[in-house]
């Protein structure tokens, strides 16, 4: 259990920049295709079942949802993408909201892009990574639902994703810097990868080090 994440609580939802909390402190945002497992990942990382709503219907998802960890630190659930059935107007609205947030949010310290380990790096995911890079954000690519694959297949998928990232010139550096992507295998079902991801987020959020019992 990570107490800093466990105390996450809903703060506010915003459909435009006007409704966002003051741009101070530290934020980490979560993006992903609808149904990739983003809500489940946020819930698992925060040790809470009902924090981010799972399986929300498209159209109701065009909001930035802010969860506070403390006065200075927030997690942000970005609207899911890739739903075939939404209108062009909804898509344009989503794009404007995301680009505005990713480009202008000063307190944004990192971007987590959640992907189903069985279907990673779709065109729209690559688009999202390109936005993250344009905004000079460090990124963490979460390959979730890993419990759906055997360990060998998990490692194979992770290696394949790293290979593709290198081709896209977004490979993993020794020490992660702006615009670069690291990869973690994850499962909201089993908790695989939770501590490693929490550690990464804690670094981005500049959470004080925990005193080990
Ligand atoms: P979101 O639309 O990206 O927020 O996705 P959700 O978190 O709502 O998850 C979509 C579906 O995938 C739900 O039925 C979840 O129960 C399931 N799911 C999410 N994460 C995992 C996981 O790690 N393992 C398994 N087996 N299923 C998952």
Short mmCIF file of C-alpha atoms and ligand atoms in Angstrom, two decimals:
data_model
loop_
_atom_site.label_atom_id
_atom_site.label_comp_id
_atom_site.label_asym_id
_atom_site.label_seq_id
_atom_site.Cartn_x
_atom_site.Cartn_y
_atom_site.Cartn_z
CA UNK A 1 0.00 0.00 0.00
CA UNK A 2 1.23 3.47 -0.85
CA UNK A 3 -0.43 5.96 1.51
CA UNK A 4 0.17 8.97 -0.73
CA UNK A 5 -1.87 7.37 -3.49
CA UNK A 6 -4.38 5.79 -1.15
CA UNK A 7 -5.56 9.20 -0.04
CA UNK A 8 -6.50 10.25 -3.60
CA UNK A 9 -9.95 11.84 -3.68
CA UNK A 10 -12.13 13.35 -6.38
CA UNK A 11 -11.46 17.08 -6.69
CA UNK A 12 -13.30 18.34 -9.77
CA UNK A 13 -14.13 17.65 -13.41
CA UNK A 14 -13.58 20.20 -16.16
CA UNK A 15 -14.86 20.32 -19.73
CA UNK A 16 -12.55 23.21 -20.62
CA UNK A 17 -9.47 24.95 -19.28
CA UNK A 18 -11.71 27.43 -17.52
CA UNK A 19 -12.84 24.74 -15.11
CA UNK A 20 -9.44 23.33 -14.20
CA UNK A 21 -7.89 23.83 -10.75
CA UNK A 22 -5.18 26.52 -10.43
CA UNK A 23 -2.10 25.60 -12.45
CA UNK A 24 0.24 25.12 -9.50
CA UNK A 25 2.00 22.21 -7.84
CA UNK A 26 2.40 18.87 -9.64
CA UNK A 27 0.13 16.85 -11.89
CA UNK A 28 0.37 13.49 -13.62
CA UNK A 29 -2.18 12.74 -16.35
CA UNK A 30 -3.53 9.40 -17.61
CA UNK A 31 -4.54 8.94 -21.24
CA UNK A 32 -5.68 5.89 -23.16
CA UNK A 33 -8.08 4.38 -25.63
CA UNK A 34 -11.53 3.77 -24.25
CA UNK A 35 -11.65 0.35 -22.63
CA UNK A 36 -7.86 0.04 -22.48
CA UNK A 37 -8.12 -0.18 -18.70
CA UNK A 38 -7.26 3.39 -17.65
CA UNK A 39 -9.89 3.72 -14.90
CA UNK A 40 -9.00 0.33 -13.48
CA UNK A 41 -5.31 1.28 -13.49
CA UNK A 42 -5.98 4.55 -11.62
CA UNK A 43 -8.15 2.72 -9.09
CA UNK A 44 -5.54 0.05 -8.54
CA UNK A 45 -2.69 2.57 -8.19
CA UNK A 46 -4.75 4.44 -5.59
CA UNK A 47 -5.92 1.27 -3.81
CA UNK A 48 -9.55 2.30 -4.29
CA UNK A 49 -12.21 0.45 -6.21
CA UNK A 50 -14.53 3.28 -7.13
CA UNK A 51 -12.28 6.32 -7.60
CA UNK A 52 -12.15 6.58 -11.41
CA UNK A 53 -15.34 5.25 -12.92
CA UNK A 54 -14.76 2.19 -15.05
CA UNK A 55 -16.48 1.61 -18.38
CA UNK A 56 -17.97 5.05 -18.82
CA UNK A 57 -20.06 5.57 -21.91
CA UNK A 58 -18.56 7.61 -24.76
CA UNK A 59 -19.78 11.20 -24.92
CA UNK A 60 -19.96 11.42 -21.16
CA UNK A 61 -16.21 11.15 -21.12
CA UNK A 62 -15.22 14.54 -22.56
CA UNK A 63 -13.93 15.86 -19.29
CA UNK A 64 -10.68 16.15 -17.43
CA UNK A 65 -11.23 14.56 -14.03
CA UNK A 66 -8.93 15.72 -11.23
CA UNK A 67 -8.08 13.69 -8.14
CA UNK A 68 -6.17 15.33 -5.35
CA UNK A 69 -3.44 13.61 -3.38
CA UNK A 70 -2.70 16.72 -1.30
CA UNK A 71 -2.83 20.51 -1.75
CA UNK A 72 0.04 20.41 -4.24
CA UNK A 73 -0.44 17.14 -6.10
CA UNK A 74 -3.07 15.77 -8.45
CA UNK A 75 -3.76 12.87 -10.79
CA UNK A 76 -5.77 13.69 -13.91
CA UNK A 77 -7.97 11.24 -15.79
CA UNK A 78 -8.03 12.46 -19.40
CA UNK A 79 -10.98 11.56 -21.63
CA UNK A 80 -10.60 8.18 -23.34
CA UNK A 81 -10.14 8.11 -27.10
CA UNK A 82 -10.63 5.84 -30.08
CA UNK A 83 -14.33 5.20 -29.86
CA UNK A 84 -15.55 4.57 -33.41
CA UNK A 85 -19.04 5.85 -32.82
CA UNK A 86 -18.47 9.42 -31.68
CA UNK A 87 -19.28 12.30 -34.04
CA UNK A 88 -16.68 14.49 -35.73
CA UNK A 89 -17.73 17.38 -33.53
CA UNK A 90 -17.06 15.32 -30.40
CA UNK A 91 -13.69 14.25 -31.82
CA UNK A 92 -12.74 17.85 -32.58
CA UNK A 93 -13.79 18.92 -29.09
CA UNK A 94 -11.76 16.12 -27.54
CA UNK A 95 -8.69 17.03 -29.58
CA UNK A 96 -8.92 20.71 -28.66
CA UNK A 97 -9.34 19.91 -24.97
CA UNK A 98 -6.42 17.46 -24.91
CA UNK A 99 -4.02 19.59 -26.93
CA UNK A 100 -4.79 22.65 -24.88
CA UNK A 101 -4.25 20.79 -21.63
CA UNK A 102 -1.09 18.94 -22.67
CA UNK A 103 0.56 21.97 -24.20
CA UNK A 104 -0.31 24.64 -21.70
CA UNK A 105 -0.53 22.99 -18.31
CA UNK A 106 2.58 24.18 -16.51
CA UNK A 107 2.18 21.87 -13.51
CA UNK A 108 1.93 18.75 -15.70
CA UNK A 109 5.00 16.65 -14.86
CA UNK A 110 4.32 13.43 -16.72
CA UNK A 111 1.93 11.52 -18.92
CA UNK A 112 0.87 7.90 -18.45
CA UNK A 113 -0.47 6.33 -21.65
CA UNK A 114 -2.47 3.19 -20.87
CA UNK A 115 -2.65 0.47 -23.51
CA UNK A 116 -4.04 -3.05 -23.57
CA UNK A 117 -0.91 -5.22 -23.71
CA UNK A 118 -2.58 -7.28 -26.43
CA UNK A 119 -3.22 -4.23 -28.68
CA UNK A 120 -0.49 -1.65 -28.01
CA UNK A 121 0.61 1.38 -30.04
CA UNK A 122 -2.39 1.85 -32.31
CA UNK A 123 -2.24 4.87 -34.61
CA UNK A 124 -4.12 7.01 -32.13
CA UNK A 125 -1.84 5.91 -29.28
CA UNK A 126 1.14 6.98 -31.36
CA UNK A 127 -0.57 10.30 -31.91
CA UNK A 128 -0.93 10.69 -28.16
CA UNK A 129 2.77 9.92 -27.62
CA UNK A 130 3.64 12.49 -30.28
CA UNK A 131 1.60 15.10 -28.41
CA UNK A 132 3.33 14.18 -25.18
CA UNK A 133 6.68 14.58 -26.86
CA UNK A 134 5.67 17.91 -28.43
CA UNK A 135 4.82 19.04 -24.90
CA UNK A 136 8.25 17.76 -23.72
CA UNK A 137 6.63 15.48 -21.13
CA UNK A 138 8.27 12.37 -19.74
CA UNK A 139 5.94 9.46 -20.52
CA UNK A 140 5.17 6.07 -19.08
CA UNK A 141 3.58 3.55 -21.35
CA UNK A 142 1.49 1.19 -19.23
CA UNK A 143 0.91 -2.19 -20.87
CA UNK A 144 -2.09 -3.24 -18.82
CA UNK A 145 -4.27 -6.37 -18.64
CA UNK A 146 -0.98 -8.31 -18.54
CA UNK A 147 -2.83 -11.03 -16.63
CA UNK A 148 -4.44 -11.92 -19.96
CA UNK A 149 -1.05 -13.16 -21.22
CA UNK A 150 1.47 -15.67 -19.94
CA UNK A 151 4.73 -14.28 -18.63
CA UNK A 152 6.68 -15.10 -21.79
CA UNK A 153 4.10 -13.36 -23.97
CA UNK A 154 4.12 -10.33 -21.65
CA UNK A 155 7.88 -10.00 -22.05
CA UNK A 156 7.60 -10.49 -25.79
CA UNK A 157 5.00 -7.71 -26.09
CA UNK A 158 7.06 -5.36 -23.92
CA UNK A 159 10.16 -6.01 -26.05
CA UNK A 160 8.16 -5.47 -29.23
CA UNK A 161 6.78 -2.15 -27.91
CA UNK A 162 10.29 -1.02 -26.93
CA UNK A 163 11.50 -1.93 -30.41
CA UNK A 164 8.72 0.07 -32.05
CA UNK A 165 9.38 3.04 -29.76
CA UNK A 166 13.03 2.98 -30.76
CA UNK A 167 11.93 3.05 -34.40
CA UNK A 168 9.76 6.04 -33.60
CA UNK A 169 12.84 7.58 -31.98
CA UNK A 170 11.15 7.46 -28.56
CA UNK A 171 13.25 4.75 -26.94
CA UNK A 172 13.98 4.31 -23.27
CA UNK A 173 16.96 6.36 -22.10
CA UNK A 174 19.07 5.48 -19.09
CA UNK A 175 17.68 8.38 -17.16
CA UNK A 176 14.32 9.48 -18.43
CA UNK A 177 14.04 13.00 -19.73
CA UNK A 178 11.42 15.11 -21.42
CA UNK A 179 9.66 13.66 -24.43
CA UNK A 180 10.92 10.12 -23.87
CA UNK A 181 8.91 7.01 -23.09
CA UNK A 182 9.46 4.16 -20.66
CA UNK A 183 7.44 0.95 -20.62
CA UNK A 184 5.89 -0.99 -17.72
CA UNK A 185 3.97 -4.25 -17.78
CA UNK A 186 0.90 -3.85 -15.53
CA UNK A 187 -2.28 -5.51 -14.36
CA UNK A 188 -5.08 -3.86 -12.44
CA UNK A 189 -6.40 -7.36 -11.83
CA UNK A 190 -3.35 -8.83 -10.09
CA UNK A 191 -1.45 -5.68 -9.07
CA UNK A 192 1.54 -6.54 -11.27
CA UNK A 193 3.73 -3.45 -11.70
CA UNK A 194 1.83 -1.32 -9.18
CA UNK A 195 4.80 -0.50 -6.97
CA UNK A 196 7.12 0.32 -9.84
CA UNK A 197 4.56 2.63 -11.39
CA UNK A 198 3.80 4.29 -8.05
CA UNK A 199 7.52 4.88 -7.62
CA UNK A 200 7.75 6.55 -11.01
CA UNK A 201 4.71 8.73 -10.35
CA UNK A 202 6.01 9.65 -6.90
CA UNK A 203 9.18 10.91 -8.59
CA UNK A 204 7.25 13.04 -11.08
CA UNK A 205 5.04 14.39 -8.30
CA UNK A 206 8.05 15.04 -6.08
CA UNK A 207 6.42 13.18 -3.23
CA UNK A 208 8.67 13.09 -0.17
CA UNK A 209 10.44 9.73 0.23
CA UNK A 210 8.58 7.21 2.34
CA UNK A 211 10.04 6.10 5.64
CA UNK A 212 10.29 2.32 5.42
CA UNK A 213 8.84 0.52 8.45
P1 LIG B 1 -11.12 2.53 -19.48
O1 LIG B 1 -12.26 2.74 -20.44
O2 LIG B 1 -9.80 2.65 -20.16
O3 LIG B 1 -11.21 3.35 -18.24
O4 LIG B 1 -11.18 0.97 -19.07
P2 LIG B 1 -11.75 0.27 -17.77
O5 LIG B 1 -10.83 0.45 -16.62
O6 LIG B 1 -13.18 0.66 -17.60
O7 LIG B 1 -11.62 -1.26 -18.19
C1 LIG B 1 -12.28 -1.78 -19.34
C2 LIG B 1 -12.56 -3.25 -19.11
O8 LIG B 1 -11.33 -3.96 -18.97
C3 LIG B 1 -13.35 -3.52 -17.82
O9 LIG B 1 -14.24 -4.60 -18.07
C4 LIG B 1 -12.27 -3.93 -16.84
O10 LIG B 1 -12.75 -4.79 -15.83
C5 LIG B 1 -11.27 -4.64 -17.73
N1 LIG B 1 -9.89 -4.50 -17.19
C6 LIG B 1 -9.26 -3.36 -16.87
N2 LIG B 1 -8.00 -3.61 -16.41
C7 LIG B 1 -7.85 -4.94 -16.44
C8 LIG B 1 -6.75 -5.82 -16.09
O11 LIG B 1 -5.66 -5.44 -15.67
N3 LIG B 1 -6.96 -7.17 -16.28
C9 LIG B 1 -8.14 -7.66 -16.78
N4 LIG B 1 -8.23 -8.98 -16.95
N5 LIG B 1 -9.18 -6.86 -17.11
C10 LIG B 1 -9.04 -5.53 -16.94
#
